[in-house]
Each structure stands twice: as C-alpha cells, then as structure tokens.
Short mmCIF file of the C-alpha atoms (twelve columns), coordinates in Angstrom:
data_MODEL
# 
_entry.id   MODEL 
# 
loop_
_atom_site.group_PDB 
_atom_site.id 
_atom_site.type_symbol 
_atom_site.label_atom_id 
_atom_site.label_alt_id 
_atom_site.label_comp_id 
_atom_site.label_asym_id 
_atom_site.label_seq_id 
_atom_site.Cartn_x 
_atom_site.Cartn_y 
_atom_site.Cartn_z 
_atom_site.pdbx_PDB_model_num 
ATOM 1   C CA . UNK A 1   44.318 -60.615 -61.103 1 
ATOM 2   C CA . UNK A 2   45.296 -59.826 -57.427 1 
ATOM 3   C CA . UNK A 3   43.419 -60.664 -53.727 1 
ATOM 4   C CA . UNK A 4   40.432 -58.934 -53.341 1 
ATOM 5   C CA . UNK A 5   38.984 -58.379 -49.119 1 
ATOM 6   C CA . UNK A 6   36.332 -60.933 -48.192 1 
ATOM 7   C CA . UNK A 7   34.641 -58.623 -46.421 1 
ATOM 8   C CA . UNK A 8   34.209 -55.815 -49.443 1 
ATOM 9   C CA . UNK A 9   32.733 -58.619 -52.169 1 
ATOM 10  C CA . UNK A 10  29.233 -57.081 -51.570 1 
ATOM 11  C CA . UNK A 11  30.431 -54.069 -52.936 1 
ATOM 12  C CA . UNK A 12  31.099 -55.940 -56.193 1 
ATOM 13  C CA . UNK A 13  27.717 -57.978 -56.150 1 
ATOM 14  C CA . UNK A 14  25.624 -55.602 -54.391 1 
ATOM 15  C CA . UNK A 15  21.470 -56.594 -55.709 1 
ATOM 16  C CA . UNK A 16  19.804 -53.585 -57.514 1 
ATOM 17  C CA . UNK A 17  17.827 -50.585 -56.453 1 
ATOM 18  C CA . UNK A 18  17.503 -50.087 -53.434 1 
ATOM 19  C CA . UNK A 19  14.251 -49.701 -51.936 1 
ATOM 20  C CA . UNK A 20  11.811 -49.123 -49.546 1 
ATOM 21  C CA . UNK A 21  10.128 -51.580 -47.025 1 
ATOM 22  C CA . UNK A 22  7.145  -51.048 -45.310 1 
ATOM 23  C CA . UNK A 23  5.588  -52.765 -42.434 1 
ATOM 24  C CA . UNK A 24  2.350  -52.332 -40.064 1 
ATOM 25  C CA . UNK A 25  2.045  -53.516 -36.415 1 
ATOM 26  C CA . UNK A 26  -0.533 -52.925 -34.397 1 
ATOM 27  C CA . UNK A 27  -1.427 -49.994 -36.310 1 
ATOM 28  C CA . UNK A 28  1.873  -48.483 -36.394 1 
ATOM 29  C CA . UNK A 29  3.584  -48.208 -40.194 1 
ATOM 30  C CA . UNK A 30  7.206  -48.556 -40.632 1 
ATOM 31  C CA . UNK A 31  9.801  -47.989 -43.272 1 
ATOM 32  C CA . UNK A 32  13.062 -49.185 -43.343 1 
ATOM 33  C CA . UNK A 33  16.186 -48.915 -46.246 1 
ATOM 34  C CA . UNK A 34  16.769 -52.425 -47.767 1 
ATOM 35  C CA . UNK A 35  19.272 -53.139 -50.718 1 
ATOM 36  C CA . UNK A 36  19.597 -57.132 -50.179 1 
ATOM 37  C CA . UNK A 37  16.759 -58.360 -52.439 1 
ATOM 38  C CA . UNK A 38  16.314 -60.450 -55.314 1 
ATOM 39  C CA . UNK A 39  13.736 -61.465 -57.808 1 
ATOM 40  C CA . UNK A 40  13.521 -65.418 -57.252 1 
ATOM 41  C CA . UNK A 41  10.542 -66.145 -60.181 1 
ATOM 42  C CA . UNK A 42  8.204  -64.265 -62.445 1 
ATOM 43  C CA . UNK A 43  4.841  -65.368 -62.162 1 
ATOM 44  C CA . UNK A 44  3.785  -64.901 -59.577 1 
ATOM 45  C CA . UNK A 45  6.087  -62.527 -58.877 1 
ATOM 46  C CA . UNK A 46  8.259  -63.585 -56.401 1 
ATOM 47  C CA . UNK A 47  10.809 -61.566 -54.060 1 
ATOM 48  C CA . UNK A 48  13.547 -62.669 -51.866 1 
ATOM 49  C CA . UNK A 49  15.088 -60.371 -48.955 1 
ATOM 50  C CA . UNK A 50  17.221 -59.909 -46.505 1 
ATOM 51  C CA . UNK A 51  16.051 -58.261 -42.932 1 
ATOM 52  C CA . UNK A 52  18.387 -58.256 -40.043 1 
ATOM 53  C CA . UNK A 53  17.120 -59.522 -37.112 1 
ATOM 54  C CA . UNK A 54  18.230 -56.936 -35.259 1 
ATOM 55  C CA . UNK A 55  16.140 -54.509 -37.431 1 
ATOM 56  C CA . UNK A 56  12.646 -53.235 -35.882 1 
ATOM 57  C CA . UNK A 57  10.799 -54.350 -39.253 1 
ATOM 58  C CA . UNK A 58  12.307 -57.960 -38.763 1 
ATOM 59  C CA . UNK A 59  9.697  -57.896 -36.147 1 
ATOM 60  C CA . UNK A 60  6.635  -56.725 -37.658 1 
ATOM 61  C CA . UNK A 61  7.258  -58.665 -40.883 1 
ATOM 62  C CA . UNK A 62  7.611  -61.644 -39.333 1 
ATOM 63  C CA . UNK A 63  4.356  -61.369 -37.418 1 
ATOM 64  C CA . UNK A 64  2.257  -60.168 -39.821 1 
ATOM 65  C CA . UNK A 65  3.602  -61.415 -42.685 1 
ATOM 66  C CA . UNK A 66  2.822  -58.469 -44.986 1 
ATOM 67  C CA . UNK A 67  4.775  -55.182 -46.057 1 
ATOM 68  C CA . UNK A 68  5.191  -53.231 -49.324 1 
ATOM 69  C CA . UNK A 69  8.153  -52.794 -51.252 1 
ATOM 70  C CA . UNK A 70  8.448  -49.501 -52.396 1 
ATOM 71  C CA . UNK A 71  10.556 -48.406 -55.172 1 
ATOM 72  C CA . UNK A 72  11.981 -45.195 -55.129 1 
ATOM 73  C CA . UNK A 73  13.707 -42.707 -57.768 1 
ATOM 74  C CA . UNK A 74  17.491 -41.203 -57.187 1 
ATOM 75  C CA . UNK A 75  15.566 -37.810 -56.810 1 
ATOM 76  C CA . UNK A 76  14.380 -39.672 -52.930 1 
ATOM 77  C CA . UNK A 77  18.278 -40.675 -52.065 1 
ATOM 78  C CA . UNK A 78  18.919 -38.663 -49.194 1 
ATOM 79  C CA . UNK A 79  15.481 -39.330 -47.980 1 
ATOM 80  C CA . UNK A 80  16.078 -42.921 -48.067 1 
ATOM 81  C CA . UNK A 81  19.932 -42.768 -46.707 1 
ATOM 82  C CA . UNK A 82  17.849 -40.852 -43.880 1 
ATOM 83  C CA . UNK A 83  15.330 -43.774 -43.253 1 
ATOM 84  C CA . UNK A 84  18.270 -46.175 -42.687 1 
ATOM 85  C CA . UNK A 85  20.106 -44.380 -40.487 1 
ATOM 86  C CA . UNK A 86  17.436 -44.168 -37.846 1 
ATOM 87  C CA . UNK A 87  15.196 -47.008 -36.219 1 
ATOM 88  C CA . UNK A 88  11.500 -46.882 -36.577 1 
ATOM 89  C CA . UNK A 89  11.640 -48.299 -32.201 1 
ATOM 90  C CA . UNK A 90  11.980 -44.633 -31.339 1 
ATOM 91  C CA . UNK A 91  11.034 -42.870 -34.598 1 
ATOM 92  C CA . UNK A 92  7.763  -42.100 -36.828 1 
ATOM 93  C CA . UNK A 93  9.747  -42.074 -40.325 1 
ATOM 94  C CA . UNK A 94  6.769  -41.406 -42.013 1 
ATOM 95  C CA . UNK A 95  6.510  -38.074 -40.197 1 
ATOM 96  C CA . UNK A 96  10.047 -37.526 -39.416 1 
ATOM 97  C CA . UNK A 97  11.047 -37.994 -43.185 1 
ATOM 98  C CA . UNK A 98  8.118  -36.345 -44.582 1 
ATOM 99  C CA . UNK A 99  6.865  -39.346 -46.059 1 
ATOM 100 C CA . UNK A 100 3.166  -39.791 -47.851 1 
ATOM 101 C CA . UNK A 101 1.509  -43.372 -46.528 1 
ATOM 102 C CA . UNK A 102 -1.233 -44.341 -48.315 1 
ATOM 103 C CA . UNK A 103 -3.857 -47.427 -47.829 1 
ATOM 104 C CA . UNK A 104 -2.595 -50.809 -49.690 1 
ATOM 105 C CA . UNK A 105 -5.642 -53.119 -50.839 1 
ATOM 106 C CA . UNK A 106 -4.219 -56.482 -50.085 1 
ATOM 107 C CA . UNK A 107 -2.084 -55.874 -47.157 1 
ATOM 108 C CA . UNK A 108 -1.676 -53.725 -43.608 1 
ATOM 109 C CA . UNK A 109 1.490  -51.954 -44.526 1 
ATOM 110 C CA . UNK A 110 1.288  -48.834 -46.182 1 
ATOM 111 C CA . UNK A 111 2.203  -47.575 -49.557 1 
ATOM 112 C CA . UNK A 112 4.506  -44.128 -50.276 1 
ATOM 113 C CA . UNK A 113 3.206  -41.793 -52.135 1 
ATOM 114 C CA . UNK A 114 6.603  -40.349 -53.398 1 
ATOM 115 C CA . UNK A 115 7.813  -43.864 -54.482 1 
ATOM 116 C CA . UNK A 116 7.312  -44.794 -58.348 1 
ATOM 117 C CA . UNK A 117 6.256  -48.242 -57.729 1 
ATOM 118 C CA . UNK A 118 5.080  -50.143 -54.810 1 
ATOM 119 C CA . UNK A 119 4.850  -53.672 -54.301 1 
ATOM 120 C CA . UNK A 120 1.995  -54.945 -51.986 1 
ATOM 121 C CA . UNK A 121 3.702  -58.458 -50.560 1 
ATOM 122 C CA . UNK A 122 3.096  -61.374 -48.367 1 
ATOM 123 C CA . UNK A 123 5.587  -64.223 -47.010 1 
ATOM 124 C CA . UNK A 124 4.985  -67.278 -48.624 1 
ATOM 125 C CA . UNK A 125 8.039  -69.156 -47.178 1 
ATOM 126 C CA . UNK A 126 9.483  -68.909 -43.869 1 
ATOM 127 C CA . UNK A 127 12.327 -71.958 -44.194 1 
ATOM 128 C CA . UNK A 128 14.928 -69.868 -44.558 1 
ATOM 129 C CA . UNK A 129 14.357 -66.917 -41.572 1 
ATOM 130 C CA . UNK A 130 15.746 -68.327 -38.647 1 
ATOM 131 C CA . UNK A 131 19.162 -69.172 -40.346 1 
ATOM 132 C CA . UNK A 132 19.478 -66.789 -42.718 1 
ATOM 133 C CA . UNK A 133 16.674 -63.611 -41.805 1 
ATOM 134 C CA . UNK A 134 15.940 -64.301 -45.728 1 
ATOM 135 C CA . UNK A 135 12.147 -63.834 -46.005 1 
ATOM 136 C CA . UNK A 136 10.117 -65.267 -49.453 1 
ATOM 137 C CA . UNK A 137 7.243  -62.772 -50.540 1 
ATOM 138 C CA . UNK A 138 4.820  -63.035 -53.484 1 
ATOM 139 C CA . UNK A 139 3.604  -59.634 -54.632 1 
ATOM 140 C CA . UNK A 140 0.135  -60.077 -54.613 1 
ATOM 141 C CA . UNK A 141 -0.978 -56.310 -56.155 1 
ATOM 142 C CA . UNK A 142 1.443  -53.630 -58.026 1 
ATOM 143 C CA . UNK A 143 0.922  -50.196 -58.495 1 
ATOM 144 C CA . UNK A 144 2.696  -47.738 -60.407 1 
ATOM 145 C CA . UNK A 145 2.799  -43.636 -60.818 1 
ATOM 146 C CA . UNK A 146 2.018  -42.556 -64.333 1 
ATOM 147 C CA . UNK A 147 3.546  -39.544 -63.829 1 
ATOM 148 C CA . UNK A 148 6.710  -40.577 -62.567 1 
ATOM 149 C CA . UNK A 149 8.522  -40.865 -66.527 1 
ATOM 150 C CA . UNK A 150 11.484 -43.076 -66.713 1 
ATOM 151 C CA . UNK A 151 12.434 -42.725 -63.238 1 
ATOM 152 C CA . UNK A 152 16.226 -43.339 -62.456 1 
ATOM 153 C CA . UNK A 153 16.789 -46.387 -59.533 1 
ATOM 154 C CA . UNK A 154 19.879 -46.296 -57.685 1 
ATOM 155 C CA . UNK A 155 22.334 -49.041 -56.251 1 
ATOM 156 C CA . UNK A 156 24.345 -49.143 -53.345 1 
ATOM 157 C CA . UNK A 157 28.082 -49.895 -53.645 1 
ATOM 158 C CA . UNK A 158 28.270 -49.796 -49.735 1 
ATOM 159 C CA . UNK A 159 29.852 -47.113 -47.292 1 
ATOM 160 C CA . UNK A 160 27.756 -44.342 -48.417 1 
ATOM 161 C CA . UNK A 161 28.368 -44.799 -52.234 1 
ATOM 162 C CA . UNK A 162 25.449 -44.997 -54.844 1 
ATOM 163 C CA . UNK A 163 25.702 -45.619 -58.129 1 
ATOM 164 C CA . UNK A 164 22.500 -43.978 -60.450 1 
ATOM 165 C CA . UNK A 165 20.702 -45.615 -63.282 1 
ATOM 166 C CA . UNK A 166 22.794 -44.925 -66.368 1 
ATOM 167 C CA . UNK A 167 22.020 -45.254 -70.034 1 
ATOM 168 C CA . UNK A 168 19.840 -47.912 -71.152 1 
ATOM 169 C CA . UNK A 169 20.775 -49.982 -74.273 1 
ATOM 170 C CA . UNK A 170 18.490 -53.019 -76.002 1 
ATOM 171 C CA . UNK A 171 19.804 -56.266 -76.994 1 
ATOM 172 C CA . UNK A 172 18.233 -58.746 -78.293 1 
ATOM 173 C CA . UNK A 173 16.818 -61.634 -76.246 1 
ATOM 174 C CA . UNK A 174 14.694 -64.222 -76.561 1 
ATOM 175 C CA . UNK A 175 13.387 -63.618 -72.964 1 
ATOM 176 C CA . UNK A 176 9.486  -62.478 -72.831 1 
# 
C-alpha cells in the first residue's frame, strides 16, 4: 500500500449513477446534474442527496421542499455533462439542452421525458442541510419508461471521467 491523496478519495467511492435533479420555483423549471446521493431506506424509498448551497437548485429545493430525481441512461451522457456545465441562473437548461419537461403528479418539479426513470420526491428532513447541504427525500411517486429496455447508467469518477455499467451478474442473496 502507498498513501493516496485525500482530495481524490471521492473518486474511489463516488456513489452510483449520475442523475438529474429538477426543481421548479415561481413557475420556472430548472435541472442540475448530481452524483452525490445515496439510498437511505427501502420503504418508503428514502434518498439522501447533497446539493451545494452555491447551486441555483439549492434555493428552489430549500424553498419548495420538492424535486424530481430523473435517471438518465448512458446515451444521454453528453447532455448530462452539458447540464452540469452551466447554471440555471442564466440558462433555460430544458430549452438549451433539448429536454422534454413532463408534468409530475405529486410535485411541482418536472419529470424529464428522455430519462428512463423519474422519482418525484419531497424533503422530509432538513436537519443536515445547514451543516452539510444534505437533503433527505422520500420518493412519493416513481415512473419508468418501458420503451427503454435494460438502460445502462453511468457513474462519475471525477475530473470528467465516467464509467458505464458493465456486465450484470446475479449472486445468491437473502435480500428481498
């Protein structure tokens, strides 16, 4: 073993797949790229996610307590990176990037038509927002596109490097 730089540790344990987080505030939809998220519970599905207070989406998520986590396939990687490389403060990302905003049923934030899954979420815990920018979300409605069969997700490894899901294996498990 050799020492590893602390500022690169996140590249080793970056969570899985890159997702898009949509919000809507004052009738204006926005979308950001996000890869710092984690499952916290199975039922109800609970997700923790980090949204930097410097991000335009932070304010909308904090004020409305609602969002959509849209899961893109690897085919959308270039669009997802383009979304992450501009700000909703001065860009209509849906128009600029060419995304289809669809109405959600339970939240005001839009679904993204091109994504293979969309999760409507509500903030259920703000205890860690001030200290860590960590929002705890419950998924209140989930959607998938049955036309997108076996989509591959992609994972950020840092500094513009991504890994696309590979071979799927099944091992014996006692998990349901």
